[in-house]
């Protein structure tokens, strides 16, 4: 039951992008096409889950026993950067079109505060490894859901007549705000 609460809460109630405002850069930058957004969501799912596992292990088996908690942030950033490099290499070989479509935003996963935020929140919330993995997967799914829905809305906006002063990022920010308000409707769920 605890895992289900973590899952629903992280996806809908405390969505990493729409409620906690982490990962806004890729949310706005990659959300122009649904296909690209889905690829980014998959890459974030992989990196966020693996980063949470590795950082949890580093925290509990290296940093805590050696009393080196002050190295938490820098060690977590190094782990995330390494994982992103690995994803970049795999995507370049496995799906060159997706690699090219993601462009500059793939390296931005390294600085995506959502990935680091989930790793740090897993430790701060004192979750065990299983709960941490569920929390990471749920946050990645929530990130992907918000990203793909937002991309669909932006694709639809491209076919509409938007006033000249609102085209591009301004209307995207308005739509993101409305989407965040829609997700606030889930606040009483958990």
PDB file of C-alpha atoms in Angstrom:
ATOM      1  CA  UNK A   1       0.000   0.000   0.000  1.00  0.00           C
ATOM      2  CA  UNK A   2       2.908   2.366   0.816  1.00  0.00           C
ATOM      3  CA  UNK A   3       4.299   1.903  -2.702  1.00  0.00           C
ATOM      4  CA  UNK A   4       0.923   2.763  -4.262  1.00  0.00           C
ATOM      5  CA  UNK A   5       0.706   5.953  -2.188  1.00  0.00           C
ATOM      6  CA  UNK A   6       4.237   6.929  -3.256  1.00  0.00           C
ATOM      7  CA  UNK A   7       3.373   6.190  -6.888  1.00  0.00           C
ATOM      8  CA  UNK A   8       0.118   8.189  -7.027  1.00  0.00           C
ATOM      9  CA  UNK A   9       1.517  11.030  -4.951  1.00  0.00           C
ATOM     10  CA  UNK A  10       4.637  11.492  -7.073  1.00  0.00           C
ATOM     11  CA  UNK A  11       2.865  11.236 -10.426  1.00  0.00           C
ATOM     12  CA  UNK A  12      -0.204  13.363  -9.789  1.00  0.00           C
ATOM     13  CA  UNK A  13      -0.260  15.183  -6.450  1.00  0.00           C
ATOM     14  CA  UNK A  14       3.355  16.313  -6.062  1.00  0.00           C
ATOM     15  CA  UNK A  15       4.327  16.258  -9.725  1.00  0.00           C
ATOM     16  CA  UNK A  16       8.025  17.093  -9.941  1.00  0.00           C
ATOM     17  CA  UNK A  17       7.496  19.721 -12.665  1.00  0.00           C
ATOM     18  CA  UNK A  18       4.033  21.120 -12.023  1.00  0.00           C
ATOM     19  CA  UNK A  19       3.976  21.153  -8.205  1.00  0.00           C
ATOM     20  CA  UNK A  20       7.638  21.241  -7.173  1.00  0.00           C
ATOM     21  CA  UNK A  21       8.888  23.224 -10.202  1.00  0.00           C
ATOM     22  CA  UNK A  22      11.972  21.074 -10.775  1.00  0.00           C
ATOM     23  CA  UNK A  23      13.056  20.335 -14.335  1.00  0.00           C
ATOM     24  CA  UNK A  24      11.490  23.405 -15.933  1.00  0.00           C
ATOM     25  CA  UNK A  25      14.293  23.879 -18.502  1.00  0.00           C
ATOM     26  CA  UNK A  26      13.736  20.584 -20.359  1.00  0.00           C
ATOM     27  CA  UNK A  27       9.986  20.922 -19.741  1.00  0.00           C
ATOM     28  CA  UNK A  28       9.909  24.132 -21.775  1.00  0.00           C
ATOM     29  CA  UNK A  29      12.747  23.282 -24.144  1.00  0.00           C
ATOM     30  CA  UNK A  30      11.885  19.787 -25.356  1.00  0.00           C
ATOM     31  CA  UNK A  31       8.109  20.087 -25.344  1.00  0.00           C
ATOM     32  CA  UNK A  32       7.632  21.305 -28.909  1.00  0.00           C
ATOM     33  CA  UNK A  33       6.949  17.818 -30.330  1.00  0.00           C
ATOM     34  CA  UNK A  34       5.320  14.811 -28.673  1.00  0.00           C
ATOM     35  CA  UNK A  35       7.824  12.392 -30.223  1.00  0.00           C
ATOM     36  CA  UNK A  36      10.817  14.281 -28.848  1.00  0.00           C
ATOM     37  CA  UNK A  37       9.103  14.640 -25.474  1.00  0.00           C
ATOM     38  CA  UNK A  38       8.481  10.904 -25.276  1.00  0.00           C
ATOM     39  CA  UNK A  39      12.157  10.223 -26.007  1.00  0.00           C
ATOM     40  CA  UNK A  40      13.229  12.717 -23.345  1.00  0.00           C
ATOM     41  CA  UNK A  41      10.784  11.170 -20.876  1.00  0.00           C
ATOM     42  CA  UNK A  42      12.316   7.744 -21.503  1.00  0.00           C
ATOM     43  CA  UNK A  43      15.839   9.064 -21.048  1.00  0.00           C
ATOM     44  CA  UNK A  44      14.847  10.848 -17.816  1.00  0.00           C
ATOM     45  CA  UNK A  45      13.131   7.675 -16.552  1.00  0.00           C
ATOM     46  CA  UNK A  46      16.292   5.658 -17.095  1.00  0.00           C
ATOM     47  CA  UNK A  47      18.669   8.273 -15.666  1.00  0.00           C
ATOM     48  CA  UNK A  48      16.464   9.212 -12.716  1.00  0.00           C
ATOM     49  CA  UNK A  49      15.883   5.592 -11.654  1.00  0.00           C
ATOM     50  CA  UNK A  50      19.492   4.521 -12.037  1.00  0.00           C
ATOM     51  CA  UNK A  51      20.774   7.723 -10.414  1.00  0.00           C
ATOM     52  CA  UNK A  52      18.500   7.219  -7.410  1.00  0.00           C
ATOM     53  CA  UNK A  53      19.684   3.636  -6.954  1.00  0.00           C
ATOM     54  CA  UNK A  54      23.372   4.523  -7.254  1.00  0.00           C
ATOM     55  CA  UNK A  55      23.140   7.654  -5.094  1.00  0.00           C
ATOM     56  CA  UNK A  56      21.178   5.791  -2.406  1.00  0.00           C
ATOM     57  CA  UNK A  57      23.870   3.109  -2.314  1.00  0.00           C
ATOM     58  CA  UNK A  58      26.650   5.716  -2.197  1.00  0.00           C
ATOM     59  CA  UNK A  59      24.882   7.598   0.597  1.00  0.00           C
ATOM     60  CA  UNK A  60      24.225   4.534   2.769  1.00  0.00           C
ATOM     61  CA  UNK A  61      27.375   2.511   2.093  1.00  0.00           C
ATOM     62  CA  UNK A  62      30.043   5.175   1.529  1.00  0.00           C
ATOM     63  CA  UNK A  63      29.093   8.652   2.732  1.00  0.00           C
ATOM     64  CA  UNK A  64      27.243   7.755   5.957  1.00  0.00           C
ATOM     65  CA  UNK A  65      29.725   5.126   7.262  1.00  0.00           C
ATOM     66  CA  UNK A  66      32.705   7.403   6.552  1.00  0.00           C
ATOM     67  CA  UNK A  67      30.880  10.468   7.910  1.00  0.00           C
ATOM     68  CA  UNK A  68      31.285  12.280   4.566  1.00  0.00           C
ATOM     69  CA  UNK A  69      27.718  13.583   4.162  1.00  0.00           C
ATOM     70  CA  UNK A  70      29.098  16.976   3.125  1.00  0.00           C
ATOM     71  CA  UNK A  71      30.174  15.365  -0.181  1.00  0.00           C
ATOM     72  CA  UNK A  72      26.591  14.336  -0.969  1.00  0.00           C
ATOM     73  CA  UNK A  73      25.764  16.980  -3.574  1.00  0.00           C
ATOM     74  CA  UNK A  74      29.035  16.783  -5.502  1.00  0.00           C
ATOM     75  CA  UNK A  75      29.047  12.985  -5.538  1.00  0.00           C
ATOM     76  CA  UNK A  76      25.423  12.882  -6.685  1.00  0.00           C
ATOM     77  CA  UNK A  77      26.164  15.351  -9.498  1.00  0.00           C
ATOM     78  CA  UNK A  78      29.114  13.226 -10.651  1.00  0.00           C
ATOM     79  CA  UNK A  79      26.955  10.092 -10.689  1.00  0.00           C
ATOM     80  CA  UNK A  80      24.227  11.835 -12.700  1.00  0.00           C
ATOM     81  CA  UNK A  81      26.742  13.288 -15.180  1.00  0.00           C
ATOM     82  CA  UNK A  82      28.256   9.834 -15.720  1.00  0.00           C
ATOM     83  CA  UNK A  83      24.858   8.250 -16.285  1.00  0.00           C
ATOM     84  CA  UNK A  84      23.874  10.919 -18.804  1.00  0.00           C
ATOM     85  CA  UNK A  85      27.080  10.314 -20.734  1.00  0.00           C
ATOM     86  CA  UNK A  86      26.215   6.617 -20.814  1.00  0.00           C
ATOM     87  CA  UNK A  87      22.669   7.364 -22.085  1.00  0.00           C
ATOM     88  CA  UNK A  88      24.119   9.695 -24.719  1.00  0.00           C
ATOM     89  CA  UNK A  89      26.471   7.008 -26.015  1.00  0.00           C
ATOM     90  CA  UNK A  90      23.686   4.383 -26.112  1.00  0.00           C
ATOM     91  CA  UNK A  91      21.216   6.728 -27.855  1.00  0.00           C
ATOM     92  CA  UNK A  92      23.810   7.757 -30.429  1.00  0.00           C
ATOM     93  CA  UNK A  93      24.264   4.092 -31.378  1.00  0.00           C
ATOM     94  CA  UNK A  94      20.693   2.791 -30.905  1.00  0.00           C
ATOM     95  CA  UNK A  95      18.580   5.714 -32.150  1.00  0.00           C
ATOM     96  CA  UNK A  96      20.525   8.395 -34.039  1.00  0.00           C
ATOM     97  CA  UNK A  97      17.298  10.186 -35.030  1.00  0.00           C
ATOM     98  CA  UNK A  98      16.190  10.526 -31.398  1.00  0.00           C
ATOM     99  CA  UNK A  99      19.724  11.529 -30.409  1.00  0.00           C
ATOM    100  CA  UNK A 100      19.639  14.297 -33.019  1.00  0.00           C
ATOM    101  CA  UNK A 101      16.092  15.343 -32.105  1.00  0.00           C
ATOM    102  CA  UNK A 102      17.029  15.737 -28.448  1.00  0.00           C
ATOM    103  CA  UNK A 103      20.052  17.771 -29.459  1.00  0.00           C
ATOM    104  CA  UNK A 104      21.356  20.043 -26.728  1.00  0.00           C
ATOM    105  CA  UNK A 105      18.651  18.926 -24.287  1.00  0.00           C
ATOM    106  CA  UNK A 106      20.174  15.484 -23.748  1.00  0.00           C
ATOM    107  CA  UNK A 107      23.240  16.904 -21.988  1.00  0.00           C
ATOM    108  CA  UNK A 108      20.825  19.130 -20.073  1.00  0.00           C
ATOM    109  CA  UNK A 109      19.652  16.033 -18.174  1.00  0.00           C
ATOM    110  CA  UNK A 110      22.989  16.414 -16.369  1.00  0.00           C
ATOM    111  CA  UNK A 111      21.846  19.763 -15.031  1.00  0.00           C
ATOM    112  CA  UNK A 112      18.179  18.784 -14.806  1.00  0.00           C
ATOM    113  CA  UNK A 113      17.422  19.656 -11.222  1.00  0.00           C
ATOM    114  CA  UNK A 114      14.585  17.108 -11.221  1.00  0.00           C
ATOM    115  CA  UNK A 115      17.071  14.230 -11.378  1.00  0.00           C
ATOM    116  CA  UNK A 116      19.253  15.640  -8.612  1.00  0.00           C
ATOM    117  CA  UNK A 117      16.162  16.712  -6.665  1.00  0.00           C
ATOM    118  CA  UNK A 118      14.681  13.208  -6.660  1.00  0.00           C
ATOM    119  CA  UNK A 119      18.000  11.694  -5.549  1.00  0.00           C
ATOM    120  CA  UNK A 120      18.270  14.218  -2.700  1.00  0.00           C
ATOM    121  CA  UNK A 121      14.595  13.927  -1.716  1.00  0.00           C
ATOM    122  CA  UNK A 122      14.921  10.145  -1.529  1.00  0.00           C
ATOM    123  CA  UNK A 123      17.640  10.587   1.091  1.00  0.00           C
ATOM    124  CA  UNK A 124      15.852  13.445   2.908  1.00  0.00           C
ATOM    125  CA  UNK A 125      12.604  11.485   3.136  1.00  0.00           C
ATOM    126  CA  UNK A 126      14.596   8.550   4.570  1.00  0.00           C
ATOM    127  CA  UNK A 127      13.149   6.112   2.040  1.00  0.00           C
ATOM    128  CA  UNK A 128      14.541   2.597   1.831  1.00  0.00           C
ATOM    129  CA  UNK A 129      15.941   1.395  -1.490  1.00  0.00           C
ATOM    130  CA  UNK A 130      12.663  -0.134  -2.699  1.00  0.00           C
ATOM    131  CA  UNK A 131      10.656   2.961  -1.823  1.00  0.00           C
ATOM    132  CA  UNK A 132      13.359   5.120  -3.378  1.00  0.00           C
ATOM    133  CA  UNK A 133      13.166   3.223  -6.658  1.00  0.00           C
ATOM    134  CA  UNK A 134       9.359   3.498  -6.717  1.00  0.00           C
ATOM    135  CA  UNK A 135       9.662   7.206  -5.867  1.00  0.00           C
ATOM    136  CA  UNK A 136      12.162   7.768  -8.688  1.00  0.00           C
ATOM    137  CA  UNK A 137      10.131   5.826 -11.254  1.00  0.00           C
ATOM    138  CA  UNK A 138       6.935   7.623 -10.222  1.00  0.00           C
ATOM    139  CA  UNK A 139       8.592  11.033 -10.460  1.00  0.00           C
ATOM    140  CA  UNK A 140      10.005  10.154 -13.871  1.00  0.00           C
ATOM    141  CA  UNK A 141       6.559   9.010 -15.017  1.00  0.00           C
ATOM    142  CA  UNK A 142       5.065  12.236 -13.650  1.00  0.00           C
ATOM    143  CA  UNK A 143       7.737  14.247 -15.453  1.00  0.00           C
ATOM    144  CA  UNK A 144       7.066  12.326 -18.673  1.00  0.00           C
ATOM    145  CA  UNK A 145       3.303  12.681 -18.333  1.00  0.00           C
ATOM    146  CA  UNK A 146       3.528  16.437 -17.824  1.00  0.00           C
ATOM    147  CA  UNK A 147       6.058  16.760 -20.667  1.00  0.00           C
ATOM    148  CA  UNK A 148       4.029  14.745 -23.185  1.00  0.00           C
ATOM    149  CA  UNK A 149       0.700  16.411 -22.312  1.00  0.00           C
ATOM    150  CA  UNK A 150       2.354  19.815 -22.543  1.00  0.00           C
ATOM    151  CA  UNK A 151       3.951  18.898 -25.894  1.00  0.00           C
ATOM    152  CA  UNK A 152       0.563  17.855 -27.251  1.00  0.00           C
ATOM    153  CA  UNK A 153      -0.890  21.158 -26.152  1.00  0.00           C
ATOM    154  CA  UNK A 154       1.968  23.081 -27.764  1.00  0.00           C
ATOM    155  CA  UNK A 155       1.552  21.165 -31.028  1.00  0.00           C
ATOM    156  CA  UNK A 156      -2.118  22.096 -30.960  1.00  0.00           C
ATOM    157  CA  UNK A 157      -1.209  25.749 -30.304  1.00  0.00           C
ATOM    158  CA  UNK A 158       0.941  25.761 -33.453  1.00  0.00           C
ATOM    159  CA  UNK A 159      -2.246  25.234 -35.476  1.00  0.00           C
ATOM    160  CA  UNK A 160      -4.109  28.050 -33.747  1.00  0.00           C
ATOM    161  CA  UNK A 161      -4.026  31.784 -34.287  1.00  0.00           C
ATOM    162  CA  UNK A 162      -2.168  33.144 -31.272  1.00  0.00           C
ATOM    163  CA  UNK A 163      -1.683  36.915 -30.926  1.00  0.00           C
ATOM    164  CA  UNK A 164       1.771  37.978 -32.088  1.00  0.00           C
ATOM    165  CA  UNK A 165       2.931  39.099 -28.630  1.00  0.00           C
ATOM    166  CA  UNK A 166       1.950  35.760 -27.083  1.00  0.00           C
ATOM    167  CA  UNK A 167       3.595  33.406 -29.598  1.00  0.00           C
ATOM    168  CA  UNK A 168       6.297  31.025 -28.431  1.00  0.00           C
ATOM    169  CA  UNK A 169       7.355  31.004 -24.781  1.00  0.00           C
ATOM    170  CA  UNK A 170       4.697  33.449 -23.448  1.00  0.00           C
ATOM    171  CA  UNK A 171       1.760  31.269 -24.473  1.00  0.00           C
ATOM    172  CA  UNK A 172       3.708  28.173 -23.417  1.00  0.00           C
ATOM    173  CA  UNK A 173       4.073  29.612 -19.909  1.00  0.00           C
ATOM    174  CA  UNK A 174       0.357  30.421 -19.735  1.00  0.00           C
ATOM    175  CA  UNK A 175      -0.518  26.876 -20.842  1.00  0.00           C
ATOM    176  CA  UNK A 176       1.986  25.421 -18.336  1.00  0.00           C
ATOM    177  CA  UNK A 177       0.301  27.412 -15.576  1.00  0.00           C
ATOM    178  CA  UNK A 178      -3.119  26.104 -16.593  1.00  0.00           C
ATOM    179  CA  UNK A 179      -1.726  22.553 -16.696  1.00  0.00           C
ATOM    180  CA  UNK A 180      -0.282  23.021 -13.195  1.00  0.00           C
ATOM    181  CA  UNK A 181      -3.699  24.210 -11.999  1.00  0.00           C
ATOM    182  CA  UNK A 182      -5.282  21.119 -13.548  1.00  0.00           C
ATOM    183  CA  UNK A 183      -2.852  18.890 -11.644  1.00  0.00           C
ATOM    184  CA  UNK A 184      -3.746  20.724  -8.422  1.00  0.00           C
ATOM    185  CA  UNK A 185      -7.131  19.026  -8.736  1.00  0.00           C
ATOM    186  CA  UNK A 186      -5.427  15.797  -7.637  1.00  0.00           C
ATOM    187  CA  UNK A 187      -4.278  17.351  -4.339  1.00  0.00           C
ATOM    188  CA  UNK A 188      -6.946  15.646  -2.217  1.00  0.00           C
ATOM    189  CA  UNK A 189      -6.270  12.218  -3.740  1.00  0.00           C
ATOM    190  CA  UNK A 190      -3.520  11.174  -1.326  1.00  0.00           C
TER     191      UNK A 190
END
